[in-house]
XYZ file of C-alpha atoms in Angstrom:
373
model
C -3.153 8.500 -13.667
C 0.474 7.005 -14.166
C 3.251 9.480 -13.930
C 5.956 7.473 -14.466
C 7.677 4.208 -13.201
C 10.799 3.695 -10.932
C 12.566 0.362 -11.089
C 9.383 -1.058 -12.818
C 6.996 0.245 -10.035
C 4.310 2.555 -11.516
C 3.761 6.047 -9.748
C 0.312 6.939 -9.623
C -1.643 10.077 -8.951
C -5.078 9.618 -7.638
C -8.136 11.711 -8.390
C -8.523 12.856 -4.802
C -5.098 14.459 -5.326
C -6.584 17.231 -7.237
C -9.202 17.437 -4.673
C -6.690 17.791 -1.690
C -4.687 20.192 -3.716
C -7.541 22.582 -4.488
C -8.542 22.791 -0.819
C -5.159 23.878 0.229
C -5.026 26.451 -2.657
C -8.374 27.504 -1.132
C -7.260 27.772 2.360
C -3.770 28.796 1.523
C -4.361 31.880 -0.553
C -5.741 34.347 1.880
C -2.703 33.540 4.214
C -0.016 34.579 1.313
C -0.781 38.306 1.684
C 0.383 37.949 5.451
C 3.317 36.238 4.306
C 4.066 38.475 1.380
C 3.105 42.091 1.980
C 1.824 43.713 -1.255
C 0.613 40.465 -2.987
C -2.402 40.872 -4.788
C -5.051 37.717 -5.165
C -3.451 36.579 -8.328
C 0.016 36.269 -7.261
C -1.444 34.536 -3.907
C -3.230 32.226 -5.954
C -0.349 30.927 -7.803
C 1.863 30.889 -4.879
C -0.757 29.084 -3.045
C -0.815 26.517 -6.021
C 3.006 26.427 -5.961
C 2.523 25.231 -2.546
C 0.145 22.519 -3.284
C 2.406 21.360 -6.026
C 5.765 21.423 -3.710
C 3.404 19.688 -1.165
C 2.861 16.870 -3.499
C 6.424 16.872 -4.514
C 7.683 16.394 -0.978
C 5.106 13.359 -0.618
C 6.530 12.067 -3.500
C 9.805 11.904 -2.566
C 8.979 10.690 0.663
C 7.239 7.585 -0.857
C 10.129 7.065 -3.467
C 12.321 6.683 -0.282
C 10.212 3.936 0.985
C 9.846 2.339 -2.305
C 13.700 2.327 -3.340
C 14.533 1.195 0.163
C 12.117 -1.877 -0.107
C 13.115 -2.938 -3.392
C 16.765 -2.917 -2.165
C 15.765 -5.032 0.605
C 14.150 -7.369 -1.736
C 10.520 -6.662 -0.660
C 8.525 -6.211 -3.643
C 6.358 -2.739 -4.131
C 3.224 -3.008 -6.266
C 2.790 0.756 -6.736
C 3.079 4.132 -5.515
C 0.241 6.381 -4.923
C -0.257 10.339 -4.498
C -4.310 10.788 -2.927
C -5.571 13.314 -1.085
C -2.840 15.178 1.179
C -1.150 12.035 1.511
C 0.763 8.862 -0.314
C 1.288 5.214 0.033
C 3.855 2.917 -1.303
C 2.082 -0.622 -1.474
C 4.225 -3.433 -0.867
C 3.126 -6.889 -2.304
C 4.276 -8.419 1.141
C 5.242 -7.659 4.534
C 8.829 -7.380 5.462
C 10.003 -10.856 7.309
C 12.025 -9.045 9.829
C 11.645 -6.088 12.237
C 15.147 -4.521 11.072
C 13.832 -4.448 7.507
C 10.569 -2.593 8.491
C 12.670 -0.014 10.431
C 14.635 0.660 7.568
C 11.925 0.954 4.968
C 9.980 3.293 7.453
C 12.694 5.243 8.415
C 13.799 5.993 4.664
C 10.710 8.203 4.058
C 11.330 10.816 6.842
C 14.907 10.527 6.045
C 14.216 11.890 2.577
C 11.849 14.823 3.463
C 14.373 16.027 6.481
C 17.332 15.893 3.806
C 15.246 18.016 1.603
C 13.832 20.556 4.212
C 17.786 21.029 4.838
C 18.837 21.580 1.249
C 16.023 24.037 1.200
C 17.069 25.881 4.362
C 20.303 26.256 2.803
C 19.132 27.450 -0.344
C 17.167 30.200 1.554
C 20.797 31.595 2.661
C 21.442 32.111 -1.146
C 18.274 33.789 -2.418
C 16.861 37.312 -1.748
C 14.636 37.610 1.126
C 11.085 38.561 1.357
C 10.531 38.110 -2.541
C 8.331 35.531 -4.171
C 11.247 33.076 -4.781
C 12.314 33.111 -1.179
C 8.656 32.499 -0.058
C 8.512 29.382 -2.502
C 11.791 27.895 -1.161
C 10.596 28.461 2.292
C 7.312 26.849 1.463
C 9.237 23.582 0.265
C 11.512 23.607 3.149
C 8.211 23.710 5.756
C 6.485 21.052 3.675
C 9.228 18.507 3.940
C 9.842 19.398 7.603
C 6.106 18.865 8.188
C 5.901 15.782 6.157
C 9.217 14.371 7.809
C 8.442 15.241 11.385
C 4.700 14.367 11.082
C 5.268 10.694 9.619
C 7.688 10.053 12.714
C 4.962 10.372 15.112
C 4.228 6.861 16.923
C 1.334 5.532 15.342
C -0.184 3.375 12.375
C -0.081 3.919 9.641
C 2.543 6.462 9.997
C 6.315 5.636 9.625
C 6.871 6.447 13.172
C 3.970 3.865 13.795
C 5.945 1.348 11.766
C 8.965 2.205 13.532
C 7.315 1.550 16.555
C 5.899 -1.982 15.844
C 9.518 -2.840 14.566
C 10.958 -2.043 18.154
C 8.382 -3.745 19.928
C 8.672 -6.657 17.684
C 12.439 -6.772 17.787
C 12.187 -6.768 21.760
C 9.181 -9.440 22.148
C 9.752 -11.324 18.991
C 5.920 -10.825 18.069
C 4.642 -8.472 15.096
C 1.208 -8.677 16.374
C 1.775 -6.982 19.901
C 3.838 -4.409 18.064
C 1.012 -3.825 15.630
C -1.577 -3.387 18.622
C 0.879 -1.011 20.576
C 1.364 1.134 17.389
C -2.326 1.131 16.270
C -3.319 2.357 19.860
C -0.594 5.221 18.798
C -2.321 6.128 15.949
C -5.404 6.616 17.640
C -3.793 9.018 20.001
C -2.185 10.756 17.116
C -6.078 11.368 15.574
C -7.059 12.387 18.732
C -4.420 15.136 18.896
C -4.843 16.068 15.572
C -8.145 17.093 16.164
C -7.630 18.772 19.387
C -4.960 20.769 17.874
C -7.168 22.076 15.053
C -10.048 23.004 17.507
C -7.661 24.797 19.756
C -6.703 26.898 16.728
C -10.380 27.462 15.846
C -11.137 28.496 19.585
C -7.967 30.868 19.634
C -8.743 32.416 16.496
C -5.730 31.835 15.194
C -4.420 32.900 11.465
C -4.539 29.494 9.936
C -7.404 28.236 11.760
C -9.319 26.774 8.679
C -6.300 25.863 6.812
C -5.259 23.777 10.173
C -8.825 22.419 10.692
C -9.294 21.356 7.024
C -5.902 19.732 7.127
C -6.357 18.448 10.485
C -9.623 16.731 9.838
C -8.391 14.916 6.752
C -5.622 13.807 8.162
C -6.888 12.537 11.181
C -9.550 10.544 9.310
C -6.507 8.949 7.092
C -4.791 8.282 10.250
C -7.590 6.611 12.249
C -8.945 4.497 9.251
C -5.478 3.335 8.879
C -5.115 2.494 12.391
C -8.599 0.612 11.961
C -7.281 -1.543 8.890
C -4.049 -2.409 10.656
C -6.172 -3.435 13.664
C -8.445 -5.613 11.514
C -5.439 -7.305 9.921
C -4.084 -8.144 12.838
C -7.136 -9.740 14.433
C -7.329 -12.233 11.760
C -7.638 -15.826 12.965
C -4.429 -17.467 13.544
C -3.330 -20.418 11.354
C -5.017 -23.441 12.594
C -2.221 -25.595 14.241
C -1.476 -29.082 11.972
C -3.059 -27.343 9.046
C -0.665 -27.455 6.136
C -0.657 -25.494 3.243
C -0.382 -28.108 0.688
C -3.748 -29.283 2.455
C -5.475 -26.603 1.045
C -4.270 -26.364 -2.824
C -6.028 -27.529 -5.560
C -4.424 -29.967 -8.019
C -3.156 -28.134 -10.935
C -3.913 -29.004 -14.442
C -2.293 -27.651 -17.660
C -4.271 -27.267 -20.772
C -3.696 -25.512 -24.182
C -4.743 -21.837 -24.362
C -6.672 -22.112 -27.599
C -8.857 -25.070 -25.556
C -12.634 -24.339 -25.931
C -13.562 -22.576 -22.892
C -16.611 -24.855 -22.287
C -13.948 -27.915 -22.488
C -11.947 -26.087 -19.786
C -14.484 -25.121 -17.942
C -15.673 -28.720 -17.182
C -11.897 -29.749 -16.415
C -11.608 -27.065 -14.029
C -14.006 -28.919 -11.536
C -11.854 -29.341 -8.478
C -8.720 -28.041 -9.879
C -6.492 -25.136 -10.815
C -5.954 -24.827 -14.764
C -2.988 -23.302 -16.038
C -3.168 -22.435 -19.534
C -0.435 -22.751 -21.677
C 0.428 -21.159 -25.232
C 1.993 -23.339 -28.115
C 5.267 -21.549 -27.308
C 5.272 -23.464 -23.951
C 4.509 -19.857 -22.077
C 1.658 -19.780 -19.567
C -1.108 -17.631 -20.394
C -2.618 -17.303 -16.959
C -4.682 -19.411 -14.532
C -8.505 -19.831 -15.529
C -10.645 -17.542 -14.226
C -14.045 -19.550 -13.421
C -16.367 -16.739 -13.192
C -15.038 -15.298 -16.544
C -14.917 -18.591 -18.050
C -18.367 -19.099 -17.024
C -19.870 -16.038 -18.739
C -17.658 -16.714 -21.756
C -19.078 -20.261 -22.256
C -22.307 -18.766 -21.842
C -22.134 -16.975 -25.016
C -19.013 -18.593 -26.809
C -18.613 -21.946 -25.755
C -16.091 -22.351 -28.327
C -14.175 -19.453 -27.845
C -10.161 -19.691 -26.751
C -9.915 -20.498 -23.037
C -7.138 -17.864 -22.932
C -9.801 -15.070 -23.089
C -10.950 -16.106 -19.638
C -7.070 -16.178 -18.260
C -5.963 -14.485 -15.123
C -2.669 -13.320 -15.959
C 0.190 -15.106 -13.610
C 2.064 -12.245 -11.970
C 4.931 -12.149 -9.239
C 2.435 -11.336 -6.246
C 0.008 -14.338 -7.444
C 2.668 -17.057 -6.983
C 3.274 -18.488 -3.800
C 6.090 -20.472 -2.669
C 6.028 -23.927 -0.481
C 8.836 -22.978 1.598
C 7.001 -19.532 2.840
C 5.465 -20.143 6.125
C 1.928 -20.800 6.491
C 1.494 -17.353 8.393
C 3.452 -15.559 5.604
C 0.834 -17.150 3.089
C -1.939 -16.062 4.999
C -0.707 -12.618 5.246
C 0.093 -12.524 1.460
C -3.156 -13.658 0.403
C -5.125 -10.825 2.478
C -3.055 -8.352 1.016
C -3.236 -9.150 -2.805
C -6.796 -8.804 -4.604
C -7.209 -11.988 -6.721
C -9.488 -14.975 -6.158
C -6.627 -17.547 -6.813
C -2.835 -18.285 -6.387
C -0.421 -20.474 -8.230
C 1.723 -22.628 -5.398
C 5.138 -23.609 -6.786
C 8.074 -25.688 -4.901
C 11.709 -24.120 -4.550
C 12.470 -25.429 -7.904
C 9.641 -23.307 -9.599
C 7.328 -26.449 -10.392
C 3.506 -25.867 -10.043
C 2.197 -27.972 -7.440
C -1.191 -26.854 -7.144
C -3.626 -23.859 -6.836
C -4.718 -21.788 -3.695
C -8.220 -20.438 -3.947
C -8.756 -17.321 -1.302
C -12.103 -18.808 -0.776
C -10.686 -22.113 0.596
C -8.251 -20.333 2.648
C -10.871 -18.184 4.123
C -12.735 -21.392 4.974
C -10.105 -22.686 6.686
C -9.318 -19.985 8.750
C -12.801 -19.919 9.748
C -13.140 -23.344 10.317
C -9.995 -25.790 9.917
C -10.646 -28.521 7.676
C -9.689 -32.087 8.455
C -6.112 -33.039 7.709
C -5.709 -34.214 4.116
C -9.595 -33.094 3.545
C -8.852 -30.853 0.712
C -5.548 -31.592 -0.102
C -3.616 -32.119 -3.756
C -2.239 -35.417 -2.917
C -5.378 -37.008 -1.938
C -6.969 -36.071 -5.361
C -7.067 -37.812 -8.470
C -7.347 -36.896 -12.209
């Protein structure tokens, strides 16, 4: 569900956010009567719902802090998503320097803590012990919790990214920082589960709310840390292998070309489909083209085109490791490779890169310069 756009970046609400909000309402409603004596079930449910919305707003403000700083530093952001008790700003590529990662990571907690401070000031101006006071207090607590929790030193939390950037700056190696921060993420998940079980054992008033939130959050942290560890475990770029050894030569065809002819011409090549006005319609998607050719061989090839987006364009000036990381982060089968002047020099297929990282290809064995046609 698209909420709005900021700087061209879509802000989306995942279906799981509603599940998390209902869980918060169900677990928080019984606690309201203790916080607001005299509140009946209806008022308690309304205030619990307001708390769920305020929690979502707090997470949104936090993620927008990341997004805006990333854009300011020139790091493209694909989208911002709110989901089950959390949020995520999906950058197109990882920051190139530890300082960039640190600034992007700290932006979210700074926004959350600033909002908590503003809400604390508002508490001094509203009548105490009333519904309005409770809502403002809830907002202060939500932002304080979001800000402090995200500073815990473990991936995928912001504190883990700060830890990684620090180790990266100190040792000059991002992968070592990743492993240290992944270990921190594991410890955070274990600590959350321990705190939740301690609350159940002690019979605390918020034990079920704490248990539900901690179980979901510990799962999120553990899965995020596992993903980061898997990404860090990718095979390093083979020595002596150039990106230009992997790209397939690019062929430009009119977008209105019959899809069957375009499919035939695409053998061993990447095909850029160009409209009559000179604007690229996209890259020919072989899988879509095969399906279309089977039913309508004379259909325009543009109907089987994959749009060329900023995140599907690679620069020859990027390092091999940067390209490998970028390809791993963007879910598409092929990338257009251009030189520093923006001229296309070839197409890199994900399957070709995967094969090269699994088993290095002979030098020149798959290079565009060694192909004819």
